Amino acid sequence: MRDLSRRIREVSDTYGLPLAPERVVGDLSAGERQRVEIIRCLLGAPQLLIMDEPTSVLTPQEVEILFKTLRQLSSEGTAILYISHKLEEIRALCDTATILRGGKVVADCVPRDTSAKEMAELMVGKDLIVPERKTEDATTVVLQAKDLSVPAQSQFGVSLKELRFTVLQGEVLGIGGVAGNGQDELLAVLSGEISCPPNQLYYKDEDLHGTNITQRRAQGIQGAPEERLGHAAAPDMSLTENAMLTGAVRQGLAKRGMLNWRKARKFAEEVITTFDVRTPGPGNAARSLSGGNLQKFVIGREVLQKPELLIVNQPTWGVDAAAAASIRQALMDLAADGAAVIVISQDLDELMEISDRFAALNEGKLSAPRETEDLDVEQIGLLMGGAHGLPESDAPMADAEDADGSEDGDAESDAPEAETASAEEPGDAEADKPNAEVETSETEQVETDATDEAEAEAEAEAEAEAEAEAEAEAEEPSAGASSAQESAPPKIDIEEDAGEAATEGDTPDTAEPHSEAPAPSDSGEKSEEDAAQPEPEAAPKAKTPPAKPKPSKSIVINSDEDMILPPVTPAIGSGGISISSSPPPKKKPDSEGSDT
C-alpha cells in the first residue's frame, strides 16, 4: 500500500492532478472522483488511453500541463481517444475528430481546419443559438455574506473561511474553482442544507441563521447541487416524485399535508417539454435517464419555479452543446426577469459567457468579485489556483516585512540577516563583516586576538605578579625556567563544568573567588618538579609570564561590534598554547573585556 500511495502521489504531481491517496472516495466531489479515474489510468502506462471530459476539473494552467503530457505520450507511441464537448480543446489537441449525433457517426473532420461553431452545429444537427445577455443596471442587494465561515462537515471536507460577497437583483455571479475547494459546502450553506452562523448571511436584509432548506425555499431561495443522482434527484423515484421534492412549496403541490400528484405530474411534464428531456414520460425513474437528460430535468425543475435567488453548481455538467446553450440562456433569462443567480462552475468558458462578475474559490477562500469583462482566462486560472488579490497584496506584504525586521531588531535589509545567521546570537544582525571573518576561521581569529589581548593585559594587570615571580626565580637560568614551564602544564583548579575552558589574561574584576590564590605558590611547586626531569631542547622563551588560570564560558572579540564566539578549550603542550572548539553552549561574560 505504501508503494501504491507513493506512485499515486508521483503520478498526480507529474500530471498536475493533486490527489490525497488516503481520502475516502465517498467524501469526494464528482470532479475529484473524475480525477481519481484519470490517475488510475495513468498508473498503468497504457498503450491506448481513452479520456472522457478529463479537463473539467482543471484550471487553464493545469490543462496545459495535461496536454503537454498527452502530447508526450502520443510521441512515445500511445494512442489517445479524447472525448470532450469543449471544442476548442479538440481543436488544440487532436489530429482528427469524429462527430457523433444520436449514437451515429455524422462527420469526420480535421479540427485545426474546422471552427468550433461548425463542429457544434454538426453535433446538434441545426444552427447553434448563442446565448444573449440582457444587460440591466442592478442595484438591489438580494444576498450578502459578511465573513461567512463554516467548519468542514467531514474529515476531508473543506472549511469556508471569511467569505465576503454580495449578489444583486438581476445579476449573475460566477464562482469558479477546481473541484474540492469548497463548492459543495458553499451551495449547502447558501441553500440551507447546512446551518449558517448568526450575523454572517443575509437575504434581503434578513439574517438566515436558524432557517432550514424548506423555509428558504418558501422565501424564494432554490438550489441545484452538483451531484444530480443521489443528491439532486432520488434515483428510484419517478420524475413526478422528484418534481414534488423541491416544488411542493412554491408550486403549491402540497396543501394541508396532502400531496397533489396530478398537479405534480403536470409540473414534471412542463419541465420535460421546456428543457427537452429525453424520456418516455414523467413516470420513469430518475436513474433511467442519461446523465445529461437528468441534468436538464434538475435545472429545469428549479428554473421553472421562478426563484428570487438561484444557486446552481455545475449547471451544464455532461450535457451536449445545444443543451448547454439552452441551460445558460435559461439562467440569463431568469436574471433578466429580476432574480439573483449564483453559478458555481469549473467551466471557465461558461462563466465568462454568462457571468456579470466573477470570484474564485480556493481552499475555502473566495477572492473579491470582479467584473468579468475586465478578466481573461489566464487571470481567472491564476485566481482559481489561489492567487487571490495578488497585485493588491504585493505592497502590503513588503511593508509587513519591513515592519517586522529581523528577530533582533535590525530591519535595515535581508542581506545582513543572511550573513549573520551563522553567528547564532541575538543582537548581531548588523555585524556583517566580523561575522564573515569569524566564519572563515575561528581558530585563526582566536589565536590572533588572544595573543594581542594577552600582551596588553599582561602588561597592564599582571606586571606586579610577573616581577615578583621573576625575582623569586632570578637564580635559576632563564632557559631552564622557560623549558620547565613549557614541558609541564600548570595545574589549573576549575570548579566549573567539565566542558568549560581555562584561559589566560583575564582582568582581576572578572575572576572567580576560587582563582584568587597567588600564582607564585603554584609556580614554585612546578619548578621543583621540573628540576628532577631531564632538560628538553631549547624552546623559544615565553612572551609573557603565566597569568592566573580561570574558567571561561566564552571568548569576546572586540571589533567595531562586539562578537561572541563559541567557547574554546586551550590545549597546553610543549610548543605553546593552541585553541580548539569546545561543544558547551555560549554564554556572554558578566563584564566587558575578552577572554583568551
Coordinates of C-alpha atoms in Angstrom, one line a residue:
M1 CA 0.0 0.0 0.0
R2 CA 2.9 2.4 0.7
D3 CA 4.3 1.8 -2.7
L4 CA 0.9 2.4 -4.3
S5 CA 0.4 5.6 -2.3
R6 CA 3.8 6.8 -3.4
R7 CA 3.1 6.0 -7.0
I8 CA -0.2 7.8 -6.9
R9 CA 1.4 10.9 -5.4
E10 CA 4.2 10.8 -8.1
V11 CA 1.7 10.5 -10.9
S12 CA -0.6 13.2 -9.5
D13 CA 2.3 15.5 -9.1
T14 CA 3.7 14.7 -12.6
Y15 CA 0.4 15.4 -14.4
G16 CA -0.8 18.3 -12.2
L17 CA -3.7 16.4 -10.7
P18 CA -3.4 16.8 -6.9
L19 CA -4.9 13.9 -5.0
A20 CA -4.5 12.6 -1.4
P21 CA -4.5 8.7 -1.6
E22 CA -5.8 8.4 2.0
R23 CA -9.1 10.2 1.3
V24 CA -12.4 8.2 1.2
V25 CA -14.0 8.2 -2.3
G26 CA -17.4 8.7 -0.8
D27 CA -16.3 12.1 0.5
L28 CA -15.0 13.3 -2.8
S29 CA -16.9 15.6 -5.2
A30 CA -17.8 14.5 -8.7
G31 CA -14.9 16.3 -10.1
E32 CA -12.4 14.8 -7.6
R33 CA -13.7 11.3 -8.5
Q34 CA -13.0 12.0 -12.1
R35 CA -9.5 13.0 -11.1
V36 CA -9.1 9.5 -9.4
E37 CA -10.2 7.9 -12.7
I38 CA -7.6 9.8 -14.7
I39 CA -4.7 8.9 -12.3
R40 CA -5.8 5.2 -12.2
C41 CA -5.5 5.1 -16.0
L42 CA -2.1 6.8 -16.0
L43 CA -0.7 4.4 -13.3
G44 CA -0.8 1.5 -15.9
A45 CA 1.4 3.2 -18.5
P46 CA -1.3 2.4 -21.1
Q47 CA -0.9 1.8 -24.9
L48 CA -4.4 3.0 -25.5
L49 CA -5.7 5.8 -23.3
I50 CA -9.4 6.8 -23.5
M51 CA -10.3 10.0 -21.8
D52 CA -13.8 11.4 -21.3
E53 CA -14.0 15.1 -20.3
P54 CA -10.7 15.0 -18.5
T55 CA -10.2 18.8 -18.1
S56 CA -13.4 19.6 -16.4
V57 CA -11.6 19.6 -13.0
L58 CA -8.5 21.6 -14.1
T59 CA -7.5 25.2 -14.3
P60 CA -6.3 26.5 -17.6
Q61 CA -2.7 26.2 -16.4
E62 CA -3.3 22.6 -15.4
V63 CA -4.9 21.9 -18.8
E64 CA -1.7 23.0 -20.5
I65 CA 0.3 20.6 -18.2
L66 CA -2.0 17.7 -19.1
F67 CA -1.9 18.5 -22.8
K68 CA 1.9 18.6 -22.7
T69 CA 1.8 15.1 -21.1
L70 CA -0.7 13.7 -23.6
R71 CA 1.4 15.0 -26.5
Q72 CA 4.5 13.3 -24.9
L73 CA 2.6 10.1 -24.5
S74 CA 1.4 10.3 -28.2
S75 CA 5.0 10.9 -29.4
E76 CA 6.1 7.8 -27.4
G77 CA 3.5 5.6 -29.3
T78 CA 0.4 5.8 -27.0
A79 CA -2.9 6.1 -28.9
I80 CA -5.3 8.5 -27.3
L81 CA -9.1 8.7 -27.7
Y82 CA -10.2 12.1 -26.4
I83 CA -13.9 12.6 -25.8
S84 CA -15.0 16.2 -24.9
H85 CA -17.7 18.8 -25.6
K86 CA -15.0 21.5 -25.2
L87 CA -14.5 22.0 -28.9
E88 CA -11.6 24.5 -28.5
E89 CA -9.7 21.7 -26.7
I90 CA -10.4 19.3 -29.5
R91 CA -9.0 21.9 -32.0
A92 CA -5.9 22.5 -29.8
L93 CA -5.0 18.8 -29.1
C94 CA -6.5 16.4 -31.6
D95 CA -5.2 15.4 -35.0
T96 CA -8.6 14.2 -36.3
A97 CA -12.2 14.4 -35.0
T98 CA -15.2 12.2 -35.4
I99 CA -18.6 13.8 -34.8
L100 CA -21.4 11.7 -33.2
R101 CA -25.1 12.5 -33.1
G102 CA -27.8 10.2 -31.8
G103 CA -25.3 7.3 -31.5
K104 CA -24.2 7.6 -35.1
V105 CA -21.2 9.0 -36.9
V106 CA -22.3 12.0 -38.8
A107 CA -19.0 13.6 -39.9
D108 CA -15.2 13.4 -39.7
C109 CA -13.0 16.5 -39.8
V110 CA -9.6 17.9 -39.1
P111 CA -10.1 20.1 -36.0
R112 CA -7.5 22.6 -36.9
D113 CA -9.3 23.3 -40.2
T114 CA -12.8 23.4 -38.7
S115 CA -14.2 26.1 -36.4
A116 CA -15.8 25.3 -33.1
K117 CA -19.2 26.6 -34.2
E118 CA -19.1 24.4 -37.3
M119 CA -18.4 21.3 -35.2
A120 CA -21.1 22.3 -32.7
E121 CA -23.7 22.5 -35.5
L122 CA -22.6 19.1 -36.8
M123 CA -23.2 17.7 -33.2
V124 CA -26.7 19.1 -32.8
G125 CA -27.8 18.9 -36.4
K126 CA -29.0 22.5 -36.5
D127 CA -27.8 26.1 -36.3
L128 CA -26.4 26.8 -32.8
I129 CA -28.1 29.6 -31.0
V130 CA -25.5 31.6 -28.9
P131 CA -26.9 32.8 -25.6
E132 CA -27.5 36.5 -25.4
R133 CA -27.2 38.5 -22.2
K134 CA -29.7 41.2 -21.4
T135 CA -27.8 43.9 -19.5
E136 CA -29.5 46.0 -16.9
D137 CA -28.2 48.0 -14.1
A138 CA -28.5 46.1 -10.8
T139 CA -28.7 47.9 -7.5
T140 CA -30.8 46.0 -5.0
V141 CA -28.8 43.6 -2.8
V142 CA -30.5 40.2 -2.6
L143 CA -27.9 38.2 -0.8
Q144 CA -24.9 39.4 1.3
A145 CA -22.2 37.3 3.0
K146 CA -20.3 39.0 5.8
D147 CA -17.2 37.0 6.8
L148 CA -19.1 33.8 6.3
S149 CA -17.2 30.9 8.0
V150 CA -18.4 27.3 8.2
P151 CA -16.3 24.4 9.5
A152 CA -15.8 21.3 7.4
Q153 CA -18.6 18.8 7.6
S154 CA -16.4 15.7 7.3
Q155 CA -12.9 14.6 7.9
F156 CA -11.8 15.6 4.4
G157 CA -14.3 18.4 3.8
V158 CA -13.3 22.0 3.2
S159 CA -14.0 24.8 5.7
L160 CA -15.4 28.1 4.3
K161 CA -13.2 30.9 5.6
E162 CA -14.5 34.5 5.9
L163 CA -16.4 34.7 2.6
R164 CA -17.4 38.2 1.6
F165 CA -19.7 38.9 -1.4
T166 CA -23.0 40.4 -2.4
V167 CA -25.4 39.3 -5.2
L168 CA -27.6 41.9 -6.8
Q169 CA -31.1 41.6 -8.2
G170 CA -30.8 40.8 -11.9
E171 CA -27.1 39.8 -11.7
V172 CA -25.3 36.5 -12.4
L173 CA -22.4 36.0 -10.1
G174 CA -20.0 33.3 -11.3
I175 CA -17.8 31.4 -8.9
G176 CA -15.1 29.3 -10.3
G177 CA -12.7 26.8 -8.8
V178 CA -11.1 23.5 -9.1
A179 CA -13.2 20.6 -7.7
G180 CA -12.8 20.0 -4.0
N181 CA -12.2 23.6 -2.9
G182 CA -15.5 24.2 -1.1
Q183 CA -18.0 24.4 -3.9
D184 CA -20.4 21.8 -2.4
E185 CA -20.1 23.4 1.1
L186 CA -20.9 26.8 -0.3
L187 CA -24.0 25.6 -2.1
A188 CA -25.1 23.7 1.0
V189 CA -24.8 26.7 3.4
L190 CA -26.5 29.1 0.9
S191 CA -29.4 26.7 0.2
G192 CA -30.0 25.8 3.8
E193 CA -28.7 22.3 3.9
I194 CA -26.0 23.5 6.4
S195 CA -26.9 26.0 9.1
C196 CA -25.0 29.3 8.9
P197 CA -23.7 31.2 11.9
P198 CA -25.6 34.3 13.1
N199 CA -25.0 37.7 11.5
Q200 CA -23.0 36.3 8.6
L201 CA -25.5 35.6 5.8
Y202 CA -28.4 38.0 4.9
Y203 CA -31.2 37.5 2.4
K204 CA -32.9 40.9 1.7
D205 CA -31.5 42.2 5.0
E206 CA -32.9 39.3 6.9
D207 CA -30.4 37.1 8.9
L208 CA -30.7 33.5 7.5
H209 CA -29.3 32.0 10.7
G210 CA -31.7 29.3 12.0
T211 CA -33.6 28.8 8.7
N212 CA -33.6 25.4 7.1
I213 CA -33.8 24.5 3.4
T214 CA -37.7 24.2 3.4
Q215 CA -38.0 27.7 4.9
R216 CA -35.6 29.1 2.5
R217 CA -37.5 27.6 -0.5
A218 CA -40.6 29.3 0.8
Q219 CA -38.6 32.6 0.9
G220 CA -37.7 32.1 -2.8
I221 CA -34.2 30.5 -2.5
Q222 CA -33.6 27.5 -4.7
G223 CA -30.5 25.3 -5.2
A224 CA -29.3 22.7 -7.7
P225 CA -26.3 20.7 -6.4
E226 CA -23.6 19.2 -8.5
E227 CA -24.3 15.5 -7.9
R228 CA -27.5 15.0 -9.8
L229 CA -28.2 11.3 -9.0
G230 CA -28.5 10.8 -5.2
H231 CA -28.4 14.5 -4.2
A232 CA -30.4 16.5 -6.6
A233 CA -32.7 13.6 -7.5
A234 CA -33.7 10.3 -5.8
P235 CA -32.6 7.5 -8.2
D236 CA -35.5 5.1 -7.6
M237 CA -38.3 7.8 -7.5
S238 CA -40.1 8.8 -10.6
L239 CA -39.7 12.2 -12.3
T240 CA -43.1 13.2 -10.9
E241 CA -42.0 12.4 -7.4
N242 CA -38.7 14.2 -7.8
A243 CA -40.6 17.2 -9.0
M244 CA -42.6 17.1 -5.8
L245 CA -39.5 17.1 -3.6
T246 CA -38.5 20.7 -4.3
G247 CA -41.6 22.1 -5.9
A248 CA -44.1 21.3 -3.2
V249 CA -43.9 24.8 -1.6
R250 CA -43.5 27.3 -4.5
Q251 CA -45.6 25.3 -7.0
G252 CA -48.4 24.6 -4.4
L253 CA -48.1 20.8 -4.9
A254 CA -49.0 20.2 -1.2
K255 CA -51.8 21.6 0.8
R256 CA -52.5 20.9 4.5
G257 CA -50.3 17.8 4.3
M258 CA -52.0 16.4 1.2
L259 CA -49.9 15.9 -2.0
N260 CA -51.5 16.9 -5.3
W261 CA -50.0 14.2 -7.6
R262 CA -52.0 15.4 -10.6
K263 CA -50.5 18.8 -10.3
A264 CA -47.1 17.4 -9.7
R265 CA -47.3 15.3 -12.8
K266 CA -48.2 18.3 -14.8
F267 CA -45.3 20.3 -13.5
A268 CA -42.9 17.4 -14.3
E269 CA -44.3 17.3 -17.9
E270 CA -43.7 21.0 -18.2
V271 CA -40.0 20.6 -17.2
I272 CA -39.6 17.7 -19.7
T273 CA -41.1 19.7 -22.6
T274 CA -39.4 23.0 -21.9
F275 CA -35.9 21.6 -21.4
D276 CA -36.1 18.8 -24.0
V277 CA -35.6 16.0 -21.5
R278 CA -35.4 12.7 -23.5
T279 CA -37.5 10.2 -21.5
P280 CA -40.7 8.2 -22.2
G281 CA -42.6 10.1 -19.6
P282 CA -42.7 11.5 -16.1
G283 CA -43.4 8.1 -14.6
N284 CA -39.9 6.9 -15.4
A285 CA -37.4 6.6 -12.6
A286 CA -34.6 9.2 -12.4
R287 CA -31.9 6.5 -12.7
S288 CA -33.3 5.5 -16.1
L289 CA -32.3 8.9 -17.6
S290 CA -28.8 9.6 -19.1
G291 CA -26.7 11.9 -17.1
G292 CA -27.2 14.8 -19.5
N293 CA -31.0 14.4 -19.6
L294 CA -31.3 14.1 -15.8
Q295 CA -29.2 17.3 -15.5
K296 CA -31.6 19.1 -17.8
F297 CA -34.5 17.9 -15.6
V298 CA -32.9 19.1 -12.4
I299 CA -32.0 22.5 -13.7
G300 CA -35.4 23.0 -15.3
R301 CA -37.2 22.0 -12.2
E302 CA -35.6 24.8 -10.2
V303 CA -35.7 27.5 -13.0
L304 CA -39.4 27.0 -13.7
Q305 CA -40.2 27.7 -10.1
K306 CA -39.2 31.4 -10.7
P307 CA -37.0 31.7 -7.6
E308 CA -35.7 35.1 -6.4
L309 CA -32.3 33.6 -5.7
L310 CA -31.0 30.5 -7.5
I311 CA -27.7 28.8 -6.7
V312 CA -26.5 26.1 -9.2
N313 CA -23.4 24.0 -9.1
Q314 CA -22.1 22.7 -12.5
P315 CA -25.3 23.5 -14.4
T316 CA -24.2 22.1 -17.7
W317 CA -22.2 19.1 -16.4
G318 CA -22.3 16.3 -19.0
V319 CA -24.8 17.8 -21.5
D320 CA -24.3 18.4 -25.2
A321 CA -23.5 21.8 -26.7
A322 CA -27.1 22.6 -27.7
A323 CA -28.5 21.6 -24.2
A324 CA -25.7 23.6 -22.5
A325 CA -26.6 26.7 -24.6
S326 CA -30.2 26.2 -23.7
I327 CA -29.5 26.0 -19.9
R328 CA -27.2 29.0 -20.0
Q329 CA -29.9 31.0 -21.8
A330 CA -32.5 30.0 -19.2
L331 CA -30.2 31.2 -16.4
M332 CA -29.6 34.6 -18.1
D333 CA -33.3 35.0 -18.8
L334 CA -34.0 34.3 -15.1
A335 CA -31.6 37.0 -14.1
A336 CA -33.1 39.4 -16.7
D337 CA -36.5 38.8 -15.0
G338 CA -35.1 40.1 -11.7
A339 CA -33.7 37.1 -10.0
A340 CA -30.2 36.9 -8.5
V341 CA -28.3 33.9 -9.8
I342 CA -25.1 32.3 -8.4
V343 CA -23.4 29.9 -10.9
I344 CA -20.7 27.7 -9.4
S345 CA -18.8 26.0 -12.2
Q346 CA -15.4 24.6 -13.3
D347 CA -16.2 25.5 -17.0
L348 CA -14.4 28.9 -17.4
D349 CA -15.9 29.5 -20.9
E350 CA -19.3 29.1 -19.3
L351 CA -18.6 31.6 -16.6
M352 CA -17.1 34.1 -19.0
E353 CA -20.2 33.8 -21.2
I354 CA -23.0 34.3 -18.6
S355 CA -21.5 36.0 -15.6
D356 CA -21.6 39.7 -14.8
R357 CA -19.0 39.3 -12.1
F358 CA -16.5 36.6 -11.2
A359 CA -14.9 35.3 -8.0
A360 CA -12.6 32.3 -7.5
L361 CA -12.9 29.8 -4.7
N362 CA -9.7 28.2 -3.5
E363 CA -9.3 26.1 -0.3
G364 CA -12.5 27.6 1.1
K365 CA -11.4 31.2 0.5
L366 CA -13.2 33.4 -2.0
S367 CA -11.5 36.2 -4.0
A368 CA -13.1 39.6 -4.3
P369 CA -15.7 39.5 -7.1
R370 CA -14.5 41.4 -10.2
E371 CA -16.2 42.4 -13.4
T372 CA -16.0 39.6 -15.9
E373 CA -15.3 41.9 -18.8
D374 CA -12.1 43.0 -17.0
L375 CA -10.7 39.5 -16.8
D376 CA -9.2 37.0 -19.2
V377 CA -8.9 33.2 -19.0
E378 CA -5.3 33.3 -17.7
Q379 CA -6.2 35.7 -14.9
I380 CA -9.1 33.5 -13.9
G381 CA -6.9 30.5 -13.9
L382 CA -4.5 32.2 -11.5
L383 CA -7.3 33.2 -9.2
M384 CA -8.6 29.6 -9.2
G385 CA -5.1 28.4 -8.3
G386 CA -5.1 30.6 -5.2
A387 CA -3.6 33.9 -6.4
H388 CA -6.4 36.0 -4.7
G389 CA -5.8 39.7 -4.9
L390 CA -2.1 39.2 -5.8
P391 CA -1.5 42.6 -7.4
E392 CA -3.0 44.4 -4.5
S393 CA -1.2 42.4 -1.8
D394 CA 2.3 42.9 -3.1
A395 CA 2.9 46.2 -1.4
P396 CA 1.3 45.3 2.0
M397 CA 3.4 42.2 2.1
A398 CA 6.6 44.2 1.6
D399 CA 5.5 46.7 4.2
A400 CA 4.9 44.0 6.7
E401 CA 8.3 42.6 6.1
D402 CA 9.9 46.0 6.7
A403 CA 7.9 46.5 9.8
D404 CA 8.8 43.1 11.3
G405 CA 12.5 43.4 10.5
S406 CA 14.9 40.9 11.9
E407 CA 14.4 38.9 15.0
D408 CA 16.9 41.0 16.9
G409 CA 15.6 44.4 16.0
D410 CA 17.6 45.0 12.8
A411 CA 15.2 46.0 9.9
E412 CA 17.6 47.5 7.5
S413 CA 17.8 44.7 5.0
D414 CA 17.6 41.0 4.5
A415 CA 21.2 40.6 3.5
P416 CA 22.6 41.2 7.0
E417 CA 20.3 38.6 8.4
A418 CA 21.5 36.0 6.0
E419 CA 25.2 36.8 6.5
T420 CA 24.9 36.9 10.3
A421 CA 22.8 33.7 10.6
S422 CA 25.9 31.7 11.4
A423 CA 26.7 33.8 14.4
E424 CA 23.7 32.3 16.2
E425 CA 23.5 35.1 18.7
P426 CA 20.8 37.8 19.1
G427 CA 21.9 41.4 18.7
D428 CA 24.4 40.6 15.9
A429 CA 22.2 41.4 12.9
E430 CA 24.3 44.4 11.9
A431 CA 27.7 42.8 12.3
D432 CA 28.1 41.5 8.8
K433 CA 31.8 42.0 8.4
P434 CA 33.0 40.5 11.6
N435 CA 30.7 37.5 11.1
A436 CA 32.1 36.8 7.7
E437 CA 35.7 36.8 9.2
V438 CA 34.7 34.6 12.1
E439 CA 33.1 32.0 9.8
T440 CA 36.2 31.7 7.7
S441 CA 38.4 30.5 10.5
E442 CA 37.5 30.6 14.2
T443 CA 40.9 29.2 15.2
E444 CA 42.9 31.9 13.5
Q445 CA 40.8 34.7 14.9
V446 CA 41.1 33.3 18.4
E447 CA 44.8 32.8 18.3
T448 CA 45.5 36.2 16.9
D449 CA 43.2 38.1 19.2
A450 CA 44.3 36.0 22.2
T451 CA 47.9 36.9 21.6
D452 CA 47.1 40.6 21.4
E453 CA 44.9 40.6 24.4
A454 CA 47.4 38.6 26.5
E455 CA 50.2 41.0 25.8
A456 CA 48.1 44.0 26.6
E457 CA 46.5 42.7 29.7
A458 CA 49.8 41.1 31.0
E459 CA 51.5 44.5 30.8
A460 CA 48.6 46.4 32.5
E461 CA 47.2 43.9 35.0
A462 CA 49.8 41.2 35.8
E463 CA 53.0 43.3 35.8
A464 CA 53.4 43.2 39.6
E465 CA 52.9 39.5 39.8
A466 CA 55.3 38.9 36.9
E467 CA 58.1 41.0 38.6
A468 CA 57.6 39.2 41.9
E469 CA 57.8 35.8 40.3
A470 CA 60.8 36.8 38.2
E471 CA 62.7 38.0 41.4
A472 CA 61.9 34.7 43.2
E473 CA 63.3 32.7 40.3
A474 CA 66.2 35.0 39.4
E475 CA 68.9 32.5 40.5
E476 CA 67.6 29.9 38.0
P477 CA 68.7 30.0 34.4
S478 CA 66.1 31.7 32.3
A479 CA 66.3 29.0 29.7
G480 CA 65.7 26.3 32.3
A481 CA 62.8 28.1 33.7
S482 CA 61.3 28.6 30.3
S483 CA 61.9 24.9 29.5
A484 CA 60.3 23.8 32.7
Q485 CA 57.2 25.9 32.1
E486 CA 56.8 24.5 28.6
S487 CA 57.4 20.9 29.4
A488 CA 54.9 20.6 32.2
P489 CA 51.5 22.2 32.0
P490 CA 50.4 24.3 35.1
K491 CA 47.8 22.8 37.4
I492 CA 44.5 24.5 36.9
D493 CA 41.8 24.4 39.5
I494 CA 38.4 24.5 37.7
E495 CA 35.2 24.2 39.6
E496 CA 33.0 25.0 36.7
D497 CA 31.5 22.4 34.3
A498 CA 33.9 19.9 32.7
G499 CA 33.3 21.3 29.3
E500 CA 34.4 24.9 30.3
A501 CA 37.8 26.2 29.2
A502 CA 40.7 27.7 31.1
T503 CA 42.3 30.8 29.6
E504 CA 44.9 33.4 30.3
G505 CA 44.9 37.1 30.8
D506 CA 41.6 37.8 32.5
T507 CA 41.1 41.0 34.3
P508 CA 41.0 40.7 38.2
D509 CA 37.5 42.0 38.4
T510 CA 36.1 39.2 36.2
A511 CA 38.0 36.3 38.0
E512 CA 36.0 33.9 40.3
P513 CA 36.8 33.9 44.0
H514 CA 38.4 30.5 43.9
S515 CA 41.0 31.6 41.4
E516 CA 42.4 34.4 43.6
A517 CA 45.3 32.2 45.1
P518 CA 48.7 33.7 44.4
A519 CA 50.5 32.4 41.5
P520 CA 54.0 32.1 43.0
S521 CA 52.9 29.1 45.2
D522 CA 51.9 27.1 42.1
S523 CA 54.8 28.2 40.2
G524 CA 57.2 27.2 42.9
E525 CA 55.8 23.6 43.1
K526 CA 56.2 23.3 39.4
S527 CA 59.8 24.4 39.4
E528 CA 60.7 21.7 42.0
E529 CA 59.1 19.0 39.9
D530 CA 60.7 20.2 36.7
A531 CA 64.1 20.3 38.2
A532 CA 64.1 16.5 38.6
Q533 CA 63.3 16.0 34.9
P534 CA 65.9 16.0 32.1
E535 CA 66.2 19.3 30.4
P536 CA 64.5 19.4 27.0
E537 CA 65.7 21.0 23.8
A538 CA 65.8 24.8 23.8
A539 CA 62.5 26.3 23.1
P540 CA 61.5 29.9 22.4
K541 CA 61.1 32.0 25.6
A542 CA 57.5 32.8 26.5
K543 CA 56.5 36.2 25.6
T544 CA 54.8 36.9 28.9
P545 CA 54.8 35.2 32.3
P546 CA 52.0 32.8 33.0
A547 CA 49.0 34.5 34.4
K548 CA 46.4 33.2 36.9
P549 CA 44.3 30.5 35.2
K550 CA 40.5 30.8 35.5
P551 CA 37.5 29.2 33.9
S552 CA 35.9 30.8 30.8
K553 CA 32.5 30.3 29.3
S554 CA 33.1 32.3 26.1
I555 CA 35.5 34.4 24.2
V556 CA 34.7 38.0 23.3
I557 CA 36.5 39.7 20.4
N558 CA 36.4 43.5 20.4
S559 CA 35.9 44.9 17.0
D560 CA 33.6 47.5 15.6
E561 CA 30.8 45.4 17.0
D562 CA 31.2 43.0 20.0
M563 CA 31.1 39.4 18.8
I564 CA 30.6 36.4 21.0
L565 CA 32.2 33.3 19.6
P566 CA 31.7 29.6 20.5
P567 CA 33.7 28.5 23.6
V568 CA 37.1 27.1 23.1
T569 CA 39.4 24.7 25.1
P570 CA 43.1 25.6 25.4
A571 CA 45.4 22.6 24.8
I572 CA 48.7 23.2 26.5
G573 CA 51.7 21.4 25.1
S574 CA 55.4 21.7 24.7
G575 CA 55.2 24.1 21.8
G576 CA 52.8 26.6 23.4
I577 CA 49.0 27.0 23.5
S578 CA 46.6 26.1 20.7
I579 CA 42.9 26.7 20.7
S580 CA 40.3 24.2 19.7
S581 CA 36.5 24.4 19.6
S582 CA 34.5 23.0 22.5
P583 CA 30.9 21.9 22.5
P584 CA 29.4 23.7 25.6
P585 CA 26.8 26.4 24.9
K586 CA 27.9 30.0 24.6
K587 CA 27.3 32.4 27.4
K588 CA 28.1 36.1 27.5
P589 CA 30.6 37.2 30.2
D590 CA 29.3 39.3 33.0
S591 CA 31.7 42.2 32.3
E592 CA 33.4 43.8 29.4
G593 CA 36.7 42.6 28.2
S594 CA 37.8 39.5 26.4
D595 CA 38.8 36.0 27.5
T596 CA 41.6 34.2 25.7

